[in-house]
Amino acid sequence: MAAKVSDKIHAAFWVGLGIFTIVQSSLIPTMLNDPTVHRLFFNLAVICFTINCVLLGYLAVYLPCMRVTTPWDIYCPRVIPTVTIIFLVGGGCMMKALWPVYAFLTPVILSAVGMAGLFSLHFMPFLP
């Protein structure tokens, strides 16, 4: 029980830090409206993020709904490496797209937001 509470506190810290980073850096309005954002790389990053969401939705929602009990690495062994490669390409593209705006703070901002996105899954009620 104490380990679960500790995990939730840790996750809440990262989610709070991510929200704080997004608000203080005005990340969303900057990504959408700032003319110095490199649009080609930003659009490629959004495409990579969308592909990853579809693949992870396939693994986390579709396969359990279809009652596939075979582990992911056996049933569809190429999905996780594909997600990893697409994540790295998308992260690099987002870094390149936002570098003209935030410069050396870009990796810090994107890391905080990425960790917040990862740890926000602790608060999804349908996940174990």
C-alpha positions as semicolon CSV with decimal commas, in nm:
position;residue;x (nm);y (nm);z (nm)
1;M;0,000;0,000;0,000
2;A;0,280;0,242;0,086
3;A;0,449;0,168;-0,247
4;K;0,130;0,256;-0,436
5;V;0,094;0,584;-0,248
6;S;0,459;0,664;-0,312
7;D;0,414;0,590;-0,683
8;K;0,109;0,818;-0,702
9;I;0,292;1,100;-0,523
10;H;0,587;1,061;-0,760
11;A;0,354;1,064;-1,060
12;A;0,165;1,367;-0,926
13;F;0,497;1,552;-0,888
14;W;0,588;1,495;-1,252
15;V;0,240;1,583;-1,378
16;G;0,244;1,901;-1,170
17;L;0,590;1,989;-1,297
18;G;0,476;1,933;-1,656
19;I;0,169;2,152;-1,611
20;F;0,382;2,420;-1,446
21;T;0,630;2,405;-1,737
22;I;0,354;2,428;-1,999
23;V;0,194;2,727;-1,825
24;Q;0,515;2,917;-1,748
25;S;0,666;2,867;-2,093
26;S;0,328;2,927;-2,266
27;L;0,410;2,620;-2,471
28;I;0,073;2,562;-2,640
29;P;0,022;2,917;-2,773
30;T;0,387;2,927;-2,878
31;M;0,361;2,601;-3,073
32;L;0,043;2,711;-3,245
33;N;0,107;3,081;-3,312
34;D;0,475;3,172;-3,296
35;P;0,619;3,247;-3,643
36;T;0,971;3,139;-3,538
37;V;0,863;2,775;-3,487
38;H;0,997;2,563;-3,772
39;R;0,666;2,436;-3,913
40;L;0,799;2,147;-4,124
41;F;0,963;1,982;-3,824
42;F;0,668;2,065;-3,600
43;N;0,426;1,898;-3,842
44;L;0,652;1,592;-3,868
45;A;0,660;1,571;-3,487
46;V;0,279;1,590;-3,471
47;I;0,253;1,312;-3,732
48;C;0,495;1,095;-3,532
49;F;0,298;1,160;-3,211
50;T;-0,027;1,064;-3,387
51;I;0,122;0,741;-3,522
52;N;0,247;0,652;-3,173
53;C;-0,096;0,718;-3,024
54;V;-0,256;0,488;-3,280
55;L;-0,002;0,211;-3,219
56;L;-0,026;0,238;-2,842
57;G;-0,406;0,245;-2,867
58;Y;-0,383;-0,077;-3,066
59;L;-0,176;-0,239;-2,793
60;A;-0,358;-0,099;-2,490
61;V;-0,721;-0,088;-2,609
62;Y;-0,783;-0,292;-2,924
63;L;-0,595;-0,611;-2,832
64;P;-0,756;-0,641;-2,486
65;C;-1,100;-0,573;-2,638
66;M;-1,041;-0,854;-2,887
67;R;-0,935;-1,076;-2,594
68;V;-0,588;-1,144;-2,730
69;T;-0,402;-1,308;-2,442
70;T;-0,072;-1,361;-2,621
71;P;0,198;-1,119;-2,495
72;W;0,271;-0,819;-2,718
73;D;0,627;-0,923;-2,793
74;I;0,502;-1,252;-2,937
75;Y;0,172;-1,144;-3,097
76;C;0,310;-0,832;-3,266
77;P;0,687;-0,820;-3,211
78;R;0,760;-0,519;-3,434
79;V;0,525;-0,268;-3,269
80;I;0,742;-0,169;-2,970
81;P;1,060;-0,114;-3,177
82;T;0,853;0,085;-3,428
83;V;0,705;0,301;-3,151
84;T;1,056;0,359;-3,013
85;I;1,198;0,471;-3,347
86;I;0,900;0,694;-3,422
87;F;0,927;0,846;-3,072
88;L;1,294;0,929;-3,123
89;V;1,231;1,081;-3,467
90;G;0,932;1,279;-3,338
91;G;1,125;1,403;-3,034
92;G;1,413;1,516;-3,253
93;C;1,174;1,693;-3,488
94;M;0,999;1,869;-3,198
95;M;1,337;1,971;-3,058
96;K;1,437;2,117;-3,397
97;A;1,097;2,287;-3,438
98;L;1,103;2,464;-3,100
99;W;1,477;2,541;-3,083
100;P;1,440;2,889;-3,245
101;V;1,198;2,988;-2,967
102;Y;1,340;2,835;-2,647
103;A;1,705;2,763;-2,748
104;F;1,889;2,572;-2,473
105;L;1,574;2,538;-2,262
106;T;1,406;2,327;-2,532
107;P;1,536;1,989;-2,405
108;V;1,444;2,077;-2,046
109;I;1,091;2,186;-2,141
110;L;1,025;1,887;-2,365
111;S;1,169;1,644;-2,107
112;A;0,946;1,779;-1,832
113;V;0,638;1,765;-2,054
114;G;0,729;1,416;-2,177
115;M;0,774;1,285;-1,823
116;A;0,440;1,442;-1,727
117;G;0,273;1,266;-2,017
118;L;0,427;0,936;-1,919
119;F;0,339;0,964;-1,551
120;S;-0,013;1,088;-1,623
121;L;-0,094;0,728;-1,717
122;H;-0,086;0,648;-1,343
123;F;-0,416;0,831;-1,312
124;M;-0,602;0,650;-1,592
125;P;-0,865;0,434;-1,420
126;F;-0,884;0,170;-1,693
127;L;-0,513;0,085;-1,679
128;P;-0,382;-0,158;-1,415
